[in-house]
Amino acid sequence: MEDKNNFAFGRKNYLLMFLGLAFLAVGFFTMSLDSEPYGLGFLGLTLGPILVFIGFIIEFFAIMVKDRKDV
């Protein structure tokens, strides 16, 4: 009999994906908080994009990491 849990990713992958999505959301929200015109302050040009970049890196690893159960 086959397992009924034939998901594409394991639990670890989904947790990393949600963590990456949280970083992305916080990064974009941080960029929107910048009080400088056109977002040219520290939050809009430095902190927000760094958080978004970290979110994309986490998403990449969430897709590429194999769960130990799948090996």
XYZ file of C-alpha atoms in Angstrom:
71
model
C 0.000 0.000 0.000
C 1.138 3.501 -0.731
C 1.342 6.288 1.812
C -1.505 8.765 1.744
C 0.932 11.595 2.549
C 2.491 12.035 -0.868
C 3.277 15.713 -0.460
C 6.010 17.245 -2.571
C 7.902 18.462 0.501
C 8.357 17.383 4.093
C 7.481 19.175 7.311
C 10.903 20.832 7.526
C 10.516 22.250 4.012
C 7.115 23.754 4.752
C 8.329 25.315 7.993
C 11.247 26.900 6.137
C 8.862 28.138 3.444
C 6.644 29.843 6.006
C 9.717 31.362 7.669
C 10.853 32.694 4.292
C 7.405 34.125 3.607
C 7.461 35.833 7.008
C 10.829 37.434 6.184
C 9.473 38.588 2.818
C 6.373 40.120 4.392
C 8.370 41.844 7.135
C 10.849 43.158 4.572
C 8.181 44.663 2.341
C 6.349 46.068 5.352
C 9.601 47.603 6.614
C 10.150 49.272 3.253
C 6.665 50.767 3.431
C 7.375 52.261 6.881
C 10.107 54.569 5.579
C 9.193 58.212 6.263
C 11.624 59.648 3.701
C 10.166 60.682 0.339
C 10.137 57.851 -2.226
C 11.517 55.430 0.357
C 15.046 56.816 0.189
C 15.799 56.411 3.908
C 17.498 53.622 5.831
C 14.389 51.450 6.049
C 13.538 51.680 2.359
C 17.026 51.321 0.915
C 18.897 49.135 3.378
C 16.977 47.209 6.018
C 13.891 46.258 3.972
C 15.790 44.928 0.942
C 18.154 42.955 3.189
C 15.168 41.270 4.867
C 13.589 40.530 1.480
C 16.865 39.058 0.202
C 17.151 36.859 3.316
C 13.548 35.728 2.704
C 14.364 34.673 -0.868
C 17.485 32.807 0.300
C 15.403 30.941 2.900
C 12.818 30.095 0.214
C 15.562 28.737 -2.048
C 16.887 26.495 0.722
C 13.346 25.437 1.659
C 12.906 24.078 -1.857
C 16.357 22.506 -2.158
C 16.703 20.862 1.296
C 15.728 17.212 1.481
C 13.797 16.041 4.498
C 15.501 13.168 6.328
C 12.392 11.011 5.931
C 12.624 11.290 2.131
C 16.166 9.844 1.934
